[in-house]
Short mmCIF file of C-alpha atoms in Angstrom, two decimals:
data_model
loop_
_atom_site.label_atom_id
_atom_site.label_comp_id
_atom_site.label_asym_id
_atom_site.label_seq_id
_atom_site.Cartn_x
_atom_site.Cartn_y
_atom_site.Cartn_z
CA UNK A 1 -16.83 -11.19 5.00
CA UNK A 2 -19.86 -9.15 4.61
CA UNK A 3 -22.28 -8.59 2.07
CA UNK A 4 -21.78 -5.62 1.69
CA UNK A 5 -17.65 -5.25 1.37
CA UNK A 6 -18.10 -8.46 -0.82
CA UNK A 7 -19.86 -6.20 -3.37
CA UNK A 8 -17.92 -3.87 -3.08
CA UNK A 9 -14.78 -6.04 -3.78
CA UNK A 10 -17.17 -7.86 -6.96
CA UNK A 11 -17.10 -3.96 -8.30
CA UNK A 12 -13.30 -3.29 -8.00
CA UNK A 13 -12.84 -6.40 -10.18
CA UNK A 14 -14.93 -5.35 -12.22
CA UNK A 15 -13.71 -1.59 -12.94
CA UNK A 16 -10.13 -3.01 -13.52
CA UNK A 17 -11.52 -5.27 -15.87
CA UNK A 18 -13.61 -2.51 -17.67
CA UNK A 19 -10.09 -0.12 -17.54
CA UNK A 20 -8.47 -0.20 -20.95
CA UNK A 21 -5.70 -1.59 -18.66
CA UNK A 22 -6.31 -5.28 -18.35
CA UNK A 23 -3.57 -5.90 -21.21
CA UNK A 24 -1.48 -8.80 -19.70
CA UNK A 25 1.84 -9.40 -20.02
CA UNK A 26 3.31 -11.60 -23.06
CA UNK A 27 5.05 -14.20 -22.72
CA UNK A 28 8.05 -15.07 -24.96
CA UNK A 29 11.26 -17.26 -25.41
CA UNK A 30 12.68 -15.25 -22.28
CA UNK A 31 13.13 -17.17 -18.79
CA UNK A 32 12.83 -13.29 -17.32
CA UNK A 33 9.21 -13.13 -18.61
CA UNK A 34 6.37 -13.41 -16.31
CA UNK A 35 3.97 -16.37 -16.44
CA UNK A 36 0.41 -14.94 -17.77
CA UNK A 37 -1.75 -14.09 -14.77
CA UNK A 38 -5.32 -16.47 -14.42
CA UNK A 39 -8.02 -14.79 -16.15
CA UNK A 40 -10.34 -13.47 -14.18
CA UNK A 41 -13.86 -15.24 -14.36
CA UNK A 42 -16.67 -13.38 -12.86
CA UNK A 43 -19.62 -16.10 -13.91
CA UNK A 44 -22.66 -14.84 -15.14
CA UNK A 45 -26.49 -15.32 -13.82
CA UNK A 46 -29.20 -15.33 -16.20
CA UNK A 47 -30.30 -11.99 -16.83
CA UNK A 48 -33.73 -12.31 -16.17
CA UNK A 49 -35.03 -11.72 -12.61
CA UNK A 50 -37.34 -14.13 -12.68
CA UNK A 51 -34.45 -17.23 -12.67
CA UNK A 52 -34.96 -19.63 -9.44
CA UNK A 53 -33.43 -18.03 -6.18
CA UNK A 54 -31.18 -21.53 -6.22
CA UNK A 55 -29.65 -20.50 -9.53
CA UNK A 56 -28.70 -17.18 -8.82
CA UNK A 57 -27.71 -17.89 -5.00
CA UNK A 58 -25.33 -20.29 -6.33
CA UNK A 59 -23.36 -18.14 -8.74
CA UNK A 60 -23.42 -15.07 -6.24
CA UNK A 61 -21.65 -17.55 -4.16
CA UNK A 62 -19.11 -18.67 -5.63
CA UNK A 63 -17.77 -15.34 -7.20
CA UNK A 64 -18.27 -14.11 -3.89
CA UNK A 65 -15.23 -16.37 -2.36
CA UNK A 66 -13.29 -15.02 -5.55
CA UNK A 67 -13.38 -12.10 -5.07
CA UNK A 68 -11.36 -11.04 -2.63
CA UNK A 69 -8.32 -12.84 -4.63
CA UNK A 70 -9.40 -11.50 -7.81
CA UNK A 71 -9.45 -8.39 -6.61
CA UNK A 72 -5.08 -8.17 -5.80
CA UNK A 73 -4.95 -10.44 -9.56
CA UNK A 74 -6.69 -8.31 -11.74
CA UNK A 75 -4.41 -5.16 -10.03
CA UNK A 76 -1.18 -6.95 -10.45
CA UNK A 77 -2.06 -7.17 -14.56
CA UNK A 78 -1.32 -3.76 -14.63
CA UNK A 79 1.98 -3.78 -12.09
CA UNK A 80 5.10 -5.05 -13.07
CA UNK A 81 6.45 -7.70 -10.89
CA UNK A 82 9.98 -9.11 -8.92
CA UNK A 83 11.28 -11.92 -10.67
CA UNK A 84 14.12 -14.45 -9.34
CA UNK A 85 14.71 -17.65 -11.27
CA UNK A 86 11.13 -19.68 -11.66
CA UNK A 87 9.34 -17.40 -9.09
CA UNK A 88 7.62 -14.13 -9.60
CA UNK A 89 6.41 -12.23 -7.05
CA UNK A 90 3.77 -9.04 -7.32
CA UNK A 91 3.25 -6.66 -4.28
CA UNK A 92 -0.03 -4.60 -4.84
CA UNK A 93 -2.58 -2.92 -2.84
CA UNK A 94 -6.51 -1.70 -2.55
CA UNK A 95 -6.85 0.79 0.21
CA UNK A 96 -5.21 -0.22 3.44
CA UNK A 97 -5.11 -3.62 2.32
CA UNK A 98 -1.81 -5.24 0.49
CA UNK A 99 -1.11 -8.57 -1.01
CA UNK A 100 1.54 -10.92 -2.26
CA UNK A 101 1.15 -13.02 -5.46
CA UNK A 102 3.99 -15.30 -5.75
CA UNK A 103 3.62 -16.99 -9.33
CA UNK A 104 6.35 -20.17 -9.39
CA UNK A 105 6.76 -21.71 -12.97
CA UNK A 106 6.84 -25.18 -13.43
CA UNK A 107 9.21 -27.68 -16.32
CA UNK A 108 5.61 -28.99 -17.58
CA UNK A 109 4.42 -25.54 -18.31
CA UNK A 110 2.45 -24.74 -15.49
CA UNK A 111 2.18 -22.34 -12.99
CA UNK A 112 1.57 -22.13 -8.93
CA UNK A 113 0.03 -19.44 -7.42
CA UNK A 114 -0.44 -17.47 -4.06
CA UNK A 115 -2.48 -14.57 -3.19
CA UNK A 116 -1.89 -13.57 0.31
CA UNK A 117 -3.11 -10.66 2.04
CA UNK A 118 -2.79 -8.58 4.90
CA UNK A 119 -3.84 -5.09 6.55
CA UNK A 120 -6.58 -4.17 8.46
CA UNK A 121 -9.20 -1.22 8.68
CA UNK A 122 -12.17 -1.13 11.05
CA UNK A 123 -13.84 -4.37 10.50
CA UNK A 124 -11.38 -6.96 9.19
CA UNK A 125 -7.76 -8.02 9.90
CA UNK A 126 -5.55 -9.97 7.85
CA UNK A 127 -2.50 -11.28 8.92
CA UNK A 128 -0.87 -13.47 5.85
CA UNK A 129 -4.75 -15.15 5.20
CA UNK A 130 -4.05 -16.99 2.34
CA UNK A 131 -6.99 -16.46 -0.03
CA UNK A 132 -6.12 -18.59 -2.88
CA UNK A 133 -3.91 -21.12 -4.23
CA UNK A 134 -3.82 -23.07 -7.01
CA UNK A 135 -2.23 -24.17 -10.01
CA UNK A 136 -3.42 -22.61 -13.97
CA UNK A 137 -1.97 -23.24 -17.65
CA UNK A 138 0.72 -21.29 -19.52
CA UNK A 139 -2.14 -19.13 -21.14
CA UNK A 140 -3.60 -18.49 -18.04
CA UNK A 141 -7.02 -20.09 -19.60
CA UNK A 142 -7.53 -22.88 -17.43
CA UNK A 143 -7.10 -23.94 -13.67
CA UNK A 144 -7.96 -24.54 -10.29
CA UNK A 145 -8.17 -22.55 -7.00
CA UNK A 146 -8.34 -23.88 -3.31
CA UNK A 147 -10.08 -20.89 -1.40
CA UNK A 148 -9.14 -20.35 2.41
CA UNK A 149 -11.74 -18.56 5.22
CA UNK A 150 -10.67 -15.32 6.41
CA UNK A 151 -11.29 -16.57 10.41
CA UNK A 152 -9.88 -20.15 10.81
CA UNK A 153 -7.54 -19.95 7.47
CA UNK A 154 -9.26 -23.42 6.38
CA UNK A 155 -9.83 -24.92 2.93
CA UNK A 156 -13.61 -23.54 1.86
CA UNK A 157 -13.54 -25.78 -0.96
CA UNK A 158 -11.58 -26.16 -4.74
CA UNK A 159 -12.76 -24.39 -7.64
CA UNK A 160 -11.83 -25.79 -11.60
CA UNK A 161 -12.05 -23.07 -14.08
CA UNK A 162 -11.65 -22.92 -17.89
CA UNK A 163 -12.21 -20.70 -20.77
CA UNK A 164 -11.51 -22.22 -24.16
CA UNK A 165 -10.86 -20.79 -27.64
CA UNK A 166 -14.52 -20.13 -28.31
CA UNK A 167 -14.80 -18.08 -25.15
CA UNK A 168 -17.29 -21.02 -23.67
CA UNK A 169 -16.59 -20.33 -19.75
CA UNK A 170 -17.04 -23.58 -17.38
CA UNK A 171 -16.95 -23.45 -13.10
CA UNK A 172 -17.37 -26.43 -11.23
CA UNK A 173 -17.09 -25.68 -7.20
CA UNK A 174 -16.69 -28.03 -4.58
CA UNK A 175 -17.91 -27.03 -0.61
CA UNK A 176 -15.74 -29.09 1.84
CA UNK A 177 -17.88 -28.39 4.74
CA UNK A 178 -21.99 -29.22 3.05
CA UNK A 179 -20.80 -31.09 0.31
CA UNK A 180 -22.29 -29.03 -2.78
CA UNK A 181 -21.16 -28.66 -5.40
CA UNK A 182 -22.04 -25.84 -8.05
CA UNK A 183 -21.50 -26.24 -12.29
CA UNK A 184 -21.65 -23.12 -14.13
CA UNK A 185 -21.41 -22.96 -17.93
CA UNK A 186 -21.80 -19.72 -19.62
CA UNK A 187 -21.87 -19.41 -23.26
CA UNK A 188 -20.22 -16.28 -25.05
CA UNK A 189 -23.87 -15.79 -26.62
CA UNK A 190 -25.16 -15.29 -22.58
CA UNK A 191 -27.15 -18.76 -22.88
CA UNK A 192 -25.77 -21.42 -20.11
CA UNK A 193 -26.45 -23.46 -17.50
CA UNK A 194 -25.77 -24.41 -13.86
CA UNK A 195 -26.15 -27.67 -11.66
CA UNK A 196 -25.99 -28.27 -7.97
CA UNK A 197 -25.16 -31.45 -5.93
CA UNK A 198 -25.51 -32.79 -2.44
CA UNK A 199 -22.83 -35.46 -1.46
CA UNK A 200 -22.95 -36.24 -5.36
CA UNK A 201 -26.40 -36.42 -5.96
CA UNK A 202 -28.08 -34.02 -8.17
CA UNK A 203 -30.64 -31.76 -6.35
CA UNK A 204 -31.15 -28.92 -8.63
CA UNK A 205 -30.52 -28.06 -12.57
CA UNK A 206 -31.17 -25.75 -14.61
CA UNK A 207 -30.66 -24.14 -18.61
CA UNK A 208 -31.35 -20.71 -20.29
CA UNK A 209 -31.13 -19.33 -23.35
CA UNK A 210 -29.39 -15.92 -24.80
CA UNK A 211 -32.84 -13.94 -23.61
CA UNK A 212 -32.71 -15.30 -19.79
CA UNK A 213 -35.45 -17.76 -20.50
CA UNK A 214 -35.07 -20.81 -19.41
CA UNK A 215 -35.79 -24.25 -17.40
CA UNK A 216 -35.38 -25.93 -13.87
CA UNK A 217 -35.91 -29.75 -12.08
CA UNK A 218 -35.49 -30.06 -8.33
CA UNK A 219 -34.89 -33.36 -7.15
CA UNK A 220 -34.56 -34.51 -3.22
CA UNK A 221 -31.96 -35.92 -1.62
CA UNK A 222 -32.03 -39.22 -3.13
CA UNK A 223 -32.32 -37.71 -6.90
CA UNK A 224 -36.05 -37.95 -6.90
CA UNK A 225 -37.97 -35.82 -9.11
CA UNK A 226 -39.86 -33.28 -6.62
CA UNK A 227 -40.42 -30.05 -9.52
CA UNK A 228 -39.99 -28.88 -12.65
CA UNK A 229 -40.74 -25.14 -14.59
CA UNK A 230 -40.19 -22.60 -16.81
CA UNK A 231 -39.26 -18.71 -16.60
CA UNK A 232 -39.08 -16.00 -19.08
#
């Protein structure tokens, strides 16, 4: 997917979260109640510009391969859905492009999820791609997503998500086909941190505080110490 529609796809999230519509649906004693829908995690970069290009490459990425699924989610928190037994099924849209979430509840409280889409327009075409499935809690506060590629409809890589009671947000993001993996924490105060790994050895870490300030080691590919630095 391009750069460019990626944005724009980051943006529509974003404006439906930014809506005074993103009320979700409550759930109650009632089997004919909805399960809540994930919540939506767009992670957050350091604000300053001056953060290492390794930081900030790795959180563009992985909201990036969210988004498009996030995109049909945060719609269907303002649609009502089709509910039969345990499953729950939205049908939404953006543009020329539609999308089934089928939601089945589970007896330990859990819920599965599907977002597939389809349509096409002048430079994609979906045909049932799966985007994501996964599995999240009854609050919708915690879970995992496996993400699928547009063109060969194979697993990208898993995603574990969280955001607890204190509003601390955690990613960790696991690349099938290099191997990396990418661990975002970002505090509710805008202070957080982020680590990468290469077939489980730590290349790259970093911290920052509230301001964007912050601190970075590189390592090589055996975990050896190669540089270390600030930014403000």
């Amino acid at each position: 997917m391009g750069r460019q529609r990626i944005s724009g796809l980051i943006m529509l999230v974003a404006a439906v979260l930014l809506m005074g519509c993103f009320e979700k649906l409550t759930l109650n004693d009632s089997e004919n109640n909805p399960p809540e829908i994930p919540e939506i995690i767009i992670f957050k970069a350091p604000s300053s510009v001056n953060a290492p290009q390794e930081l900030q490459t790795g959180i563009r990425e992985l909201n990036n391969q969210l988004a498009p699924g996030y995109t049909y989610l945060s719609i269907a928190t303002i649609n009502h859905p089709e509910i039969e037994g345990n499953q729950v099924t939205w049908n939404v849209s953006a543009g020329v492009f539609k999308a089934t979430i089928v939601a089945n509840k589970k007896v330990d409280e859990t819920t599965d999820w599907t977002v597939t889409i389809n349509g096409s327009d002048d430079n994609h075409s979906y045909n049932n791609w799966l985007a994501l499935q996964g599995n999240s809690t009854v609050d919708g506060k915690a879970g995992d997503w496996h993400i699928f590629s547009e063109q060969l409809a194979a697993e990208i890589g898993i995603v574990n998500w969280s955001n607890d009671a204190n509003n601390l947000k955690k990613g960790l993001f696991l690349f099938h086909y290099s191997g990396a993996e990418y661990e975002i924490v970002n505090r509710p105060d805008k202070s957080g941190s982020f680590t990468k790994k290469l077939n489980g050895i730590k290349v790259f870490e970093s911290s920052w505080d509230n301001l964007g300030s912050g601190n970075y080691t590189r390592r090589d590919a055996n975990g050896n110490v190669v540089d270390t630095g600030n930014w403000s």
